[in-house]
mmCIF file of C-alpha atoms in Angstrom:
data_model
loop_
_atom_site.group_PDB
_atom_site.id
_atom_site.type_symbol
_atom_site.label_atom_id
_atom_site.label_comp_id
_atom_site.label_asym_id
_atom_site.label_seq_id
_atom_site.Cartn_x
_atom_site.Cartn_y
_atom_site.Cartn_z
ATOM 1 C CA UNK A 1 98.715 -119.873 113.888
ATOM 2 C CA UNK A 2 102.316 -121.260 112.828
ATOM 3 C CA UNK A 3 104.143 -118.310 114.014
ATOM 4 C CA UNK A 4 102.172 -118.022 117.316
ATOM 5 C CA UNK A 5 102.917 -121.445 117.775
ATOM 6 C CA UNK A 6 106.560 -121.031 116.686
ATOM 7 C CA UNK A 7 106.853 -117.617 118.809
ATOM 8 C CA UNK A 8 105.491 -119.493 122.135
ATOM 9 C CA UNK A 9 107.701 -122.286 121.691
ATOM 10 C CA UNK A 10 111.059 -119.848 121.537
ATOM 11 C CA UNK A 11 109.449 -118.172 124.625
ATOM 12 C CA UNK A 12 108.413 -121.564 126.507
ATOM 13 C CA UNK A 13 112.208 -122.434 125.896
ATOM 14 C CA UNK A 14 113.764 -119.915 127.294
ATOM 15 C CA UNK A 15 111.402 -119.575 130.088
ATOM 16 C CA UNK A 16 112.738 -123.006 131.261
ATOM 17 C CA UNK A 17 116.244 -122.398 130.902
ATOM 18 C CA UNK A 18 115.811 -119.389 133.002
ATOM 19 C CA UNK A 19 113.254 -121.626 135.370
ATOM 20 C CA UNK A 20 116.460 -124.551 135.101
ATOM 21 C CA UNK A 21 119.204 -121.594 136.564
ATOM 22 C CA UNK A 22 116.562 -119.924 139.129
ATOM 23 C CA UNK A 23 116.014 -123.655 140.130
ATOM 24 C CA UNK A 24 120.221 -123.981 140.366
ATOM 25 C CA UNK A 25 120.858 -120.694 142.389
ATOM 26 C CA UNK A 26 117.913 -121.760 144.919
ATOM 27 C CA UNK A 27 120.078 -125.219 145.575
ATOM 28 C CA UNK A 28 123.256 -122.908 145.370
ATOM 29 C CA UNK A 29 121.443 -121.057 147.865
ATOM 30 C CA UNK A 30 120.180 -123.998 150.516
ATOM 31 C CA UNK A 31 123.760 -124.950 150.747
ATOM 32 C CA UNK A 32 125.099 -121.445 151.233
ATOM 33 C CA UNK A 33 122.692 -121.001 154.377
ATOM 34 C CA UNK A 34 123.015 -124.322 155.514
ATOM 35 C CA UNK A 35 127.034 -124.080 155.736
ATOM 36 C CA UNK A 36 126.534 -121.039 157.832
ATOM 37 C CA UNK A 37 123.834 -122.084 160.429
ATOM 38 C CA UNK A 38 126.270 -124.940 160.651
ATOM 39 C CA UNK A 39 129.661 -122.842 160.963
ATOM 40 C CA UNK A 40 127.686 -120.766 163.968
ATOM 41 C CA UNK A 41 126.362 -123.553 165.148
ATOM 42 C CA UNK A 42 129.939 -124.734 165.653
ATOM 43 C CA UNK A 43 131.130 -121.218 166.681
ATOM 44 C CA UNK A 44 128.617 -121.357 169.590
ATOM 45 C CA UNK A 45 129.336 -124.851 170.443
ATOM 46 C CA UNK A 46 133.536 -123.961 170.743
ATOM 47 C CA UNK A 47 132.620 -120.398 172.164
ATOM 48 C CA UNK A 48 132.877 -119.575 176.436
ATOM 49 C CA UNK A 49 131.285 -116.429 176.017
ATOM 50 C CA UNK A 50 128.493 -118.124 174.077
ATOM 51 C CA UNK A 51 126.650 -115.163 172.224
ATOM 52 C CA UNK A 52 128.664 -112.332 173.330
ATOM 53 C CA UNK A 53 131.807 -113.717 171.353
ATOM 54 C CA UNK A 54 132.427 -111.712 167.905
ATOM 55 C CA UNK A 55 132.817 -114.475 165.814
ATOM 56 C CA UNK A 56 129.704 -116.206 166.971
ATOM 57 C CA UNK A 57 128.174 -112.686 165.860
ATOM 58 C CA UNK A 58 129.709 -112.479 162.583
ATOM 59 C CA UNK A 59 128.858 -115.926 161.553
ATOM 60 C CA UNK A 60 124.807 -115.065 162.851
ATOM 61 C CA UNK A 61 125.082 -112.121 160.344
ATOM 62 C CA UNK A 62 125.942 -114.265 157.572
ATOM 63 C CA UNK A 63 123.449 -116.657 158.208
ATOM 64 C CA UNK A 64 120.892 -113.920 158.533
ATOM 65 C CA UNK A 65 122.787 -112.543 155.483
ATOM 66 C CA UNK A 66 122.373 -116.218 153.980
ATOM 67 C CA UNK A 67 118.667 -116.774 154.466
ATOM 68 C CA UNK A 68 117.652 -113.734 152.896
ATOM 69 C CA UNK A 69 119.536 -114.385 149.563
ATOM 70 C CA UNK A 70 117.636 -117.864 149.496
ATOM 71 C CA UNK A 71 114.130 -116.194 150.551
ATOM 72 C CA UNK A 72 115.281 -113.510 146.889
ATOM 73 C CA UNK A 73 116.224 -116.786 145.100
ATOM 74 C CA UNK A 74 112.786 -118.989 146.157
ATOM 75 C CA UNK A 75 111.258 -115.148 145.186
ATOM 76 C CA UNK A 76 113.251 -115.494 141.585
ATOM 77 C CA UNK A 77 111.988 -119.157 141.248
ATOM 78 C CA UNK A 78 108.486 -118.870 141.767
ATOM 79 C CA UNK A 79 108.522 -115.772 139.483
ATOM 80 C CA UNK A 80 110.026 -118.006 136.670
ATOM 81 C CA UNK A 81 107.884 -120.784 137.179
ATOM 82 C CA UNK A 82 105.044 -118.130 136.667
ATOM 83 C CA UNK A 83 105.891 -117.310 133.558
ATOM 84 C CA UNK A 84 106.535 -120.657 132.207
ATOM 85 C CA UNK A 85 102.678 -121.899 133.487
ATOM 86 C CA UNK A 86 101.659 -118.932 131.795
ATOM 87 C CA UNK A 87 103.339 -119.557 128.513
ATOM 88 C CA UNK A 88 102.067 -123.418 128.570
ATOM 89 C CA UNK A 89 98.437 -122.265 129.328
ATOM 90 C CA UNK A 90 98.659 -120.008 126.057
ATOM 91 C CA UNK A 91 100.149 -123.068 124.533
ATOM 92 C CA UNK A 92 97.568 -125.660 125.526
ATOM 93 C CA UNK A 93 94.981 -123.348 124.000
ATOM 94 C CA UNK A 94 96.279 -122.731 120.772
ATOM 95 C CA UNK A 95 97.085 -126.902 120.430
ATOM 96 C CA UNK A 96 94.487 -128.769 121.626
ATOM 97 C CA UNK A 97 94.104 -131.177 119.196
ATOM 98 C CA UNK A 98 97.586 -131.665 118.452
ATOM 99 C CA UNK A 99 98.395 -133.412 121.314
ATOM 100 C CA UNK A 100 97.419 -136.755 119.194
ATOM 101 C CA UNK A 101 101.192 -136.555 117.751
ATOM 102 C CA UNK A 102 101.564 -138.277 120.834
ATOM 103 C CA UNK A 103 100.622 -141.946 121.208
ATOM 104 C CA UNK A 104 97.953 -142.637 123.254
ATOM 105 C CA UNK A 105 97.381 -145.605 125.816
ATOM 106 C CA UNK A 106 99.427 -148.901 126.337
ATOM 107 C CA UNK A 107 101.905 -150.391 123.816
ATOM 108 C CA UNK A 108 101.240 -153.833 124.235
ATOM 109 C CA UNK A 109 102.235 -156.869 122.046
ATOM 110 C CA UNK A 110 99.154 -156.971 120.070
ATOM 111 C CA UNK A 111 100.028 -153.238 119.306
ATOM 112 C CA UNK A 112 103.582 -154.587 118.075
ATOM 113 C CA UNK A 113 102.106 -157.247 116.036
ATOM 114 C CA UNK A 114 99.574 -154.512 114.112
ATOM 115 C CA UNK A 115 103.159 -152.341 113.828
ATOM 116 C CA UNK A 116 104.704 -155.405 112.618
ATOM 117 C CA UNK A 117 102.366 -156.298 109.850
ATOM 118 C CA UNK A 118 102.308 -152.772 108.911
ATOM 119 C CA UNK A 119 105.921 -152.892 107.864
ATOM 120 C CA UNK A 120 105.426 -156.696 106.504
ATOM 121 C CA UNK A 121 102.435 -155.175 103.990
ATOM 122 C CA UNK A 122 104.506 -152.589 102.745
ATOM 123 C CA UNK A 123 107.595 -154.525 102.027
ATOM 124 C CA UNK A 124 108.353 -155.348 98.334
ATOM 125 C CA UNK A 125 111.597 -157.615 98.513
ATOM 126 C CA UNK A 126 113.468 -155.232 96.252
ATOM 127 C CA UNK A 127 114.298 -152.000 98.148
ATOM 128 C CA UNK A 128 115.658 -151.953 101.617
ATOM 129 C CA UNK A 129 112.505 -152.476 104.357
ATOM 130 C CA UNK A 130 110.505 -148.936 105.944
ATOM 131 C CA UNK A 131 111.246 -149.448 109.812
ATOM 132 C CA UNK A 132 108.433 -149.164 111.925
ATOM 133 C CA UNK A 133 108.431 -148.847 115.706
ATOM 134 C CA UNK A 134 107.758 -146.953 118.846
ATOM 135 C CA UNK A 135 109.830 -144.399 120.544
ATOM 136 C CA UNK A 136 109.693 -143.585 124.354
ATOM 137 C CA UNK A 137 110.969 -140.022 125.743
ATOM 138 C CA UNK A 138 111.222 -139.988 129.284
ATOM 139 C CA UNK A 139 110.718 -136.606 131.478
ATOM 140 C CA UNK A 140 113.290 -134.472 131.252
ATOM 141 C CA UNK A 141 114.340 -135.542 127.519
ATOM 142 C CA UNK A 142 113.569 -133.380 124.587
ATOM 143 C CA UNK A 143 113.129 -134.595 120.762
ATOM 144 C CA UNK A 144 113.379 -131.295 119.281
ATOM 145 C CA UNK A 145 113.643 -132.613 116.048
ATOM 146 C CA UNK A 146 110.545 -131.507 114.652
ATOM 147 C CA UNK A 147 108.980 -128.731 113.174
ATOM 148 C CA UNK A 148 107.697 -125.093 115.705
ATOM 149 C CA UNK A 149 104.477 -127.333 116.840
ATOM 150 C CA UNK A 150 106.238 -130.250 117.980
ATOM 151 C CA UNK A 151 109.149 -128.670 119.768
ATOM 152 C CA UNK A 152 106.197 -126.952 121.529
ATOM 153 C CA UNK A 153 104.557 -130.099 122.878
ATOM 154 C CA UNK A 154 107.827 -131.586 123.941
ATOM 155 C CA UNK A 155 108.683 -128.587 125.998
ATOM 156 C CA UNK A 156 104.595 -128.549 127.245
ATOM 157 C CA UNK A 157 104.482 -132.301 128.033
ATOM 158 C CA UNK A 158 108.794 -132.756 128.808
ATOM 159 C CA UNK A 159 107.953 -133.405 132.285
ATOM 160 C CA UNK A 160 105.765 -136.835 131.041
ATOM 161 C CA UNK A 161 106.703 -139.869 129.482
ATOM 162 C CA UNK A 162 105.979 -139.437 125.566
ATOM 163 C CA UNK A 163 105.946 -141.929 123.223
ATOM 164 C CA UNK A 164 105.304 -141.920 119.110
ATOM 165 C CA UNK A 165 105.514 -143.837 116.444
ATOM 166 C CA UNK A 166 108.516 -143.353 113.906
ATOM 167 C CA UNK A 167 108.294 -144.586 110.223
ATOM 168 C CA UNK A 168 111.694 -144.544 108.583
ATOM 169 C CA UNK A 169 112.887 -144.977 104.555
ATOM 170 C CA UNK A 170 115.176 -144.510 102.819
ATOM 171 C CA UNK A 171 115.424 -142.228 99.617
ATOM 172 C CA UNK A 172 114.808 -144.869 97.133
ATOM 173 C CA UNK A 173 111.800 -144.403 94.515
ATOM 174 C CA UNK A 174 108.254 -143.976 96.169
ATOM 175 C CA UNK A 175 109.979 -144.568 99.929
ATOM 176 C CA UNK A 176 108.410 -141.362 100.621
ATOM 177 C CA UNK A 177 104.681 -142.183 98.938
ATOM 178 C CA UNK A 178 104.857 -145.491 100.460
ATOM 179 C CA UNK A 179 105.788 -144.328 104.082
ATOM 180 C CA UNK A 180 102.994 -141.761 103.956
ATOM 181 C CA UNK A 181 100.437 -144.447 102.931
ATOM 182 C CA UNK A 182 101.723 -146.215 106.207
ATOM 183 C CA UNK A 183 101.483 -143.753 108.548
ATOM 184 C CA UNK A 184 97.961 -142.929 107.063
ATOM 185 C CA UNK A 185 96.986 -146.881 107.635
ATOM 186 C CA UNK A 186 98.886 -146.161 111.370
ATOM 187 C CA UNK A 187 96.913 -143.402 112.300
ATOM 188 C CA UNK A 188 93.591 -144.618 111.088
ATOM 189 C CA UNK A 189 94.158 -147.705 113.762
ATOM 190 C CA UNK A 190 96.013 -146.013 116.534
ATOM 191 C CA UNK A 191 93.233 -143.804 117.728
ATOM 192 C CA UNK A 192 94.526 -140.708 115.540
ATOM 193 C CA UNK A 193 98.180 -140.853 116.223
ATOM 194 C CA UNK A 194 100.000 -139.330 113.226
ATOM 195 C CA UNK A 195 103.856 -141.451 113.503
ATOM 196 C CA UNK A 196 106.582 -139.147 112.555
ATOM 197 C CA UNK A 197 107.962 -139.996 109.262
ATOM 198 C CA UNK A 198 111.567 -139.764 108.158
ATOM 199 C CA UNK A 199 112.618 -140.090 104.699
ATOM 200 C CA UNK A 200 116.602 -140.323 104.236
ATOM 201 C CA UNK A 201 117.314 -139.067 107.700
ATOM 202 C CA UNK A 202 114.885 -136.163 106.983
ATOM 203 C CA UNK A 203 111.283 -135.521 108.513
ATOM 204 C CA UNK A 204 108.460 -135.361 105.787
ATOM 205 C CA UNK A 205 105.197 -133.781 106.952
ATOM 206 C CA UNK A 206 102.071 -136.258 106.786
ATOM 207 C CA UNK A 207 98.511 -135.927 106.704
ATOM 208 C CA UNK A 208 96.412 -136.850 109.924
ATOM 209 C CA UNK A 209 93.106 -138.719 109.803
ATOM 210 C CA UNK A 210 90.935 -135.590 109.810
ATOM 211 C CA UNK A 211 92.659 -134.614 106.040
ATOM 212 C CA UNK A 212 89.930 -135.144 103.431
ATOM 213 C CA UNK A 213 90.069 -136.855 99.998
ATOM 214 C CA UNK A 214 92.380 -139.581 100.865
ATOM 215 C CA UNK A 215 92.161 -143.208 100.340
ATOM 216 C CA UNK A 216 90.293 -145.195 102.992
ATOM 217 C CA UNK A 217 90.856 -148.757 104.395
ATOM 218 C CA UNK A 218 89.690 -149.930 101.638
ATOM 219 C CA UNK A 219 92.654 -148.609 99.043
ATOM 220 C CA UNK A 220 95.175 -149.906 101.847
ATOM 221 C CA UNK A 221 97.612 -153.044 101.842
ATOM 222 C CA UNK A 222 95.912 -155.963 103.834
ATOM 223 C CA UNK A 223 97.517 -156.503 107.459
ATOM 224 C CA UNK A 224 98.649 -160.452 107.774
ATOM 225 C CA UNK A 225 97.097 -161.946 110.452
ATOM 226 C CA UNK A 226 94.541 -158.501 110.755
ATOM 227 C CA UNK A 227 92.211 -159.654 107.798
ATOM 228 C CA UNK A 228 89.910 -162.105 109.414
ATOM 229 C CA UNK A 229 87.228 -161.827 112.132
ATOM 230 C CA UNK A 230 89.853 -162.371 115.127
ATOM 231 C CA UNK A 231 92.187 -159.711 113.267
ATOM 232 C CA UNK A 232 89.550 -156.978 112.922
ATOM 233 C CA UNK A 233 88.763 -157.628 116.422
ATOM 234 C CA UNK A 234 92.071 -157.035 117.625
ATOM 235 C CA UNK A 235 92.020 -153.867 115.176
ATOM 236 C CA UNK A 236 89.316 -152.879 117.642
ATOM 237 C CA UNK A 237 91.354 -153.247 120.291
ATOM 238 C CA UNK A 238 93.890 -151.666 119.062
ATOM 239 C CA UNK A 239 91.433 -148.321 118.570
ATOM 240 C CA UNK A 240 89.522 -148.586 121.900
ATOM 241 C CA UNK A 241 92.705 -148.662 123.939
ATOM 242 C CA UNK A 242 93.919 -145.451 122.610
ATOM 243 C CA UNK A 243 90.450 -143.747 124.820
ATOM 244 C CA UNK A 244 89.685 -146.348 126.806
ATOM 245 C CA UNK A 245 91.026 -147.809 130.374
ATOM 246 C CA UNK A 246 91.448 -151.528 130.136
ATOM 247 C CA UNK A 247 88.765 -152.345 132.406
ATOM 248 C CA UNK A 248 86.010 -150.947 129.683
ATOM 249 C CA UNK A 249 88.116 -152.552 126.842
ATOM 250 C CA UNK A 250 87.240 -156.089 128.361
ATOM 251 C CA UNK A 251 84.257 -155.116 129.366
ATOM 252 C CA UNK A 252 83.358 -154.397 125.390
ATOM 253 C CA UNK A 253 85.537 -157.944 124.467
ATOM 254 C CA UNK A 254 82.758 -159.956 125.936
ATOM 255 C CA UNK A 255 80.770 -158.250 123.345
ATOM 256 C CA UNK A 256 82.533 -158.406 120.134
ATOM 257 C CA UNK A 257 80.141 -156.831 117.668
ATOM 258 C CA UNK A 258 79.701 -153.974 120.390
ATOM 259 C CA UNK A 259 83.562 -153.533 120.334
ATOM 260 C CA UNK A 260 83.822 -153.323 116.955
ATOM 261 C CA UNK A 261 81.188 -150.720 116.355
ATOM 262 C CA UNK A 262 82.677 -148.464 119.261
ATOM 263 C CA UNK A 263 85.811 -148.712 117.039
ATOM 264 C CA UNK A 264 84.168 -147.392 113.646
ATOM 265 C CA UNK A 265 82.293 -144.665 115.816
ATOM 266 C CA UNK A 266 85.963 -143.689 117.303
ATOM 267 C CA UNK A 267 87.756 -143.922 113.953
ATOM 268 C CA UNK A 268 84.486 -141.781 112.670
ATOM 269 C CA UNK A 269 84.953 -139.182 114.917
ATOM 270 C CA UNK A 270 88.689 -139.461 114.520
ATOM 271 C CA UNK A 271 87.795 -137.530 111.385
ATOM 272 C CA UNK A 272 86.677 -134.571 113.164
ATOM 273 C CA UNK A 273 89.359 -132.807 114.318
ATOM 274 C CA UNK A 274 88.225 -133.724 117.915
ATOM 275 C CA UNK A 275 90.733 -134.124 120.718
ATOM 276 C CA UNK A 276 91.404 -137.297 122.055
ATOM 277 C CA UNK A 277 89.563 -136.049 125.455
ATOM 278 C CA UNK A 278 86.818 -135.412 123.666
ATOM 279 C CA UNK A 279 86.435 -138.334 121.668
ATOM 280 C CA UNK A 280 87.343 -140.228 124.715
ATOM 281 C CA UNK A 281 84.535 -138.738 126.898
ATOM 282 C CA UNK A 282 81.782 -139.417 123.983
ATOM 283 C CA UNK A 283 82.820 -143.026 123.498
ATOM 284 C CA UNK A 284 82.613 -143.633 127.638
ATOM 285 C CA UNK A 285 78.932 -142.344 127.286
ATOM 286 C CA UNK A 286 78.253 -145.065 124.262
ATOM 287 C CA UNK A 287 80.433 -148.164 125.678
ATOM 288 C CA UNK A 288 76.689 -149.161 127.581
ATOM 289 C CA UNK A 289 74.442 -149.131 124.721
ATOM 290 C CA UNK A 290 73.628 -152.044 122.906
ATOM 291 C CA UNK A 291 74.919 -152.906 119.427
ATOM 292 C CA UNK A 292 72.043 -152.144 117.230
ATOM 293 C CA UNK A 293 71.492 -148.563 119.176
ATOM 294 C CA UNK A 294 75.105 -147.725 118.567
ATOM 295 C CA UNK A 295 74.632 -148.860 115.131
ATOM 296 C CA UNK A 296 72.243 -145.755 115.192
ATOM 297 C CA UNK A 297 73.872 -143.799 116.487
ATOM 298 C CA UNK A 298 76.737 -144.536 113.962
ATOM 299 C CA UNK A 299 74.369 -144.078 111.314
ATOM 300 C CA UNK A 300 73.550 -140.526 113.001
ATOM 301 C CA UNK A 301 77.089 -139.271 113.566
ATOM 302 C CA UNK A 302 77.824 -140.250 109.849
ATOM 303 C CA UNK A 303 74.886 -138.392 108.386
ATOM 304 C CA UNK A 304 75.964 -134.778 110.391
ATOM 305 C CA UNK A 305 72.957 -133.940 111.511
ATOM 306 C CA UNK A 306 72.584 -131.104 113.394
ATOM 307 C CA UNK A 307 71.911 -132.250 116.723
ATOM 308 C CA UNK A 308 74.683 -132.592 118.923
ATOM 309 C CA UNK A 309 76.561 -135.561 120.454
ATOM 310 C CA UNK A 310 75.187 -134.757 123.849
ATOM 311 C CA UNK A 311 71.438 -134.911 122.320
ATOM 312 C CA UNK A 312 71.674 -138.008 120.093
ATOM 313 C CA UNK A 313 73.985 -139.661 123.354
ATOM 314 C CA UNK A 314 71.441 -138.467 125.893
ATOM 315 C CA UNK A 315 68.089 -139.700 123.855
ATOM 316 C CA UNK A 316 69.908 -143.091 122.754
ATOM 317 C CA UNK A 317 70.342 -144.147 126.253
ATOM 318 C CA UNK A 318 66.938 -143.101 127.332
ATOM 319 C CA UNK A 319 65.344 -145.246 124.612
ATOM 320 C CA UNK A 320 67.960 -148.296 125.152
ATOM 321 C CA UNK A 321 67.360 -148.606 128.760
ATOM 322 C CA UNK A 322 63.508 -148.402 128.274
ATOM 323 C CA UNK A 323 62.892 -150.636 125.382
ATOM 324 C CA UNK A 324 64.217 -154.315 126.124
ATOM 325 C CA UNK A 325 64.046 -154.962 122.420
ATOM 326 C CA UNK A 326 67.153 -153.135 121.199
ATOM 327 C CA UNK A 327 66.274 -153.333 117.319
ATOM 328 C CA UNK A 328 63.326 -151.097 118.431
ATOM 329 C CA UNK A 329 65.111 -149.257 120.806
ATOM 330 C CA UNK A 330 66.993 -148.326 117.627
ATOM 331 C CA UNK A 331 64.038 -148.001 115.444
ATOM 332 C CA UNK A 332 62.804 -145.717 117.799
ATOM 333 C CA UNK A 333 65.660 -143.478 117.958
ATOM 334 C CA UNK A 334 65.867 -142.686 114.577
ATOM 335 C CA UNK A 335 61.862 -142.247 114.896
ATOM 336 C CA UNK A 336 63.143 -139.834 117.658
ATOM 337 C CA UNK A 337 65.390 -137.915 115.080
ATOM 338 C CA UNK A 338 63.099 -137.450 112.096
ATOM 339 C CA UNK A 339 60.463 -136.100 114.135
ATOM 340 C CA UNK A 340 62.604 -133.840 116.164
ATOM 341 C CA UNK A 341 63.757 -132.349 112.608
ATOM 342 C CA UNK A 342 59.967 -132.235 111.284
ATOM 343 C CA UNK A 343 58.404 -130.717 114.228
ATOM 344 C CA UNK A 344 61.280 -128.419 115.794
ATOM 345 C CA UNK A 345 60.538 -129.969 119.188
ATOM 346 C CA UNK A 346 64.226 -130.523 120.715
ATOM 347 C CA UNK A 347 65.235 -134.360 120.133
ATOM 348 C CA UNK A 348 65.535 -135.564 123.934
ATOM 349 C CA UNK A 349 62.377 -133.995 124.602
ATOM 350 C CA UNK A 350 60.667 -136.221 121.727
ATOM 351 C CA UNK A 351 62.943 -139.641 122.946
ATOM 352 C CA UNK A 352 61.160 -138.572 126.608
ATOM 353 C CA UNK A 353 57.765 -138.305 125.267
ATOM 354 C CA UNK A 354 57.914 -142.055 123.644
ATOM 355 C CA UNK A 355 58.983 -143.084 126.593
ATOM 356 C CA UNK A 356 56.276 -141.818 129.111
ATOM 357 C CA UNK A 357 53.617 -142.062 126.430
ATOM 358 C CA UNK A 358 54.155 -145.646 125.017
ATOM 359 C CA UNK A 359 53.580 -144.463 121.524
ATOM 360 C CA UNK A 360 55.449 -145.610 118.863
ATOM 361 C CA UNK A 361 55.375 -142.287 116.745
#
């Protein structure tokens, strides 16, 4: 997949610097034909014979002469622009879940504080401090930088604003150890985002959230100010507004314990190698259940059963909008689940039949 990737990027590039000239010569162009409508425009104006005089039909020539090379360069233009869409569609197939390398969502000062106390956890005193903080590319700028799959997404997304988070060391001992184990912590928090890591000037590779076998929040350096109800709150935050618009985010702050467990069920699935679209479209169908349903369905995800998120989604809010007891709308799901598995019967079809039949399995 590397040298597709790296093979699409070369031809993505210089599809655009071709796209970048066509796009010159039309403007080259314009101005051509406009100088000569407005030379014969002149000509006519100064001319007594009006029409009949030569000059008058030389310069109407070249204008006709004039249009027509900007009608071949709009042709040329379109044509490259072509080709580039095509090349990005290839692209956007063959990275789909790499577009997390980007950050996600606003960067707001709570964000800044959790980058903050990221770099305060990790600092020793003794060696020189790992710099943590956020970088913003505007359209039009490239970072290519980076290794075949990110010059790729800056050239797919260049005509967005982009922004990242860069962890730099230096080469002391364990910079590079320690920098990975913050990026790790980064990533887990910041919906997925992977920060780019730079060790001496150079760019180390680092493992995303989906990577198995590494150590969890629980191996990781406390966050000041992040440890206590309030700062595991704003962790939640933090997570939700990497797939959620603010409106739902407050929505879900006037229900704390809801907030939080949308957050574990988006760092869960963060695991997954979803994309963020797709995580972000199976939290939205979640954010109105109540907290011990998505508890459940928590419990569900974690287990990898074999029924899918649209199934387990579909029959959770079915039983939490029917039962006004949500402990039992709960119970009931997972009622829902074990007989689904026991009898074959699909699982929304069983959550349906408690429903119209009042039994309680």
């Amino acid at each position: 997949m590397s040298s597709t990737i790296e093979t699409l990027e070369r031809e993505l590039g210089e599809a655009q610097l071709i796209r970048a000239d066509q796009q010159k010569a039309v403007i080259r162009a314009e101005n051509a034909h406009e100088a000569a409508c407005a030379a014969r425009d002149d000509a006519w104006t100064e001319s007594e014979g009006f029409a009949t005089d030569d000059e008058v039909e030389r310069l109407s020539t070249l204008v006709y002469e004039r249009r027509r090379q900007l009608y071949e360069a709009i042709d040329r233009l379109k044509a490259a622009e072509g080709k580039e869409r095509r090349i990005k569609s290839r692209l956007m197939y063959v990275l789909p879940a790499e577009r997390r390398r980007y950050l996600s969502g606003a960067v707001d000062g709570e964000f800044e504080e959790f980058l903050r106390a990221v770099e305060a956890a990790y600092y020793d005193g003794r060696s020189p401090g790992i710099e943590v903080s956020v970088v913003t590319e505007k359209p039009g700028e490239l970072d290519l930088r980076g290794d075949a799959t990110w010059r790729a997404l800056e050239r797919l997304y260049s005509g967005t604003v982009r922004r990242w988070v860069e962890i730099r060391a230096g080469r002391s001992p364990g910079a590079a150890e320690k920098a990975g184990a913050m990026a790790r912590q980064v990533a887990y928090y910041a919906g997925g985002h992977v920060p780019r890591v730079f060790v001496g000037g150079e760019e180390i590779q680092t493992d995303g959230p989906s990577t198995g076998g590494r150590t969890g929040p629980e191996g990781w350096r406390p966050l000041a100010g992040f440890d206590g109800p309030k700062g595991r709150l704003a962790l939640a935050r933090i997570t939700a507004r990497r797939y959620l618009d603010e409106g739902s985010v407050a929505r879900l702050s006037k229900r704390a314990a809801s907030l939080g467990q949308i957050a574990e069920i988006a760092r869960l699935y963060q695991t997954m190698n979803l994309t963020g679209d797709e995580i972000r479209w199976r939290l939205e169908q979640l954010i109105s259940l109540r907290l011990e349903v998505l508890e459940a369905v928590y419990d569900l995800t974690g287990d990898r059963r074999r029924f899918s998120f649209y199934e387990v989604a579909r029959a959770a809010r079915l039983l939490d909008g029917h039962f006004p007891d949500s402990g039992v709308a709960a119970e009931a799901l997972l009622r829902a689940v074990k007989r689904a598995v026991e009898t074959g019967v699909p699982l929304v079809d069983v959550a349906y039949l408690s429903v119209t039949s009042g039994e309680g399995f």
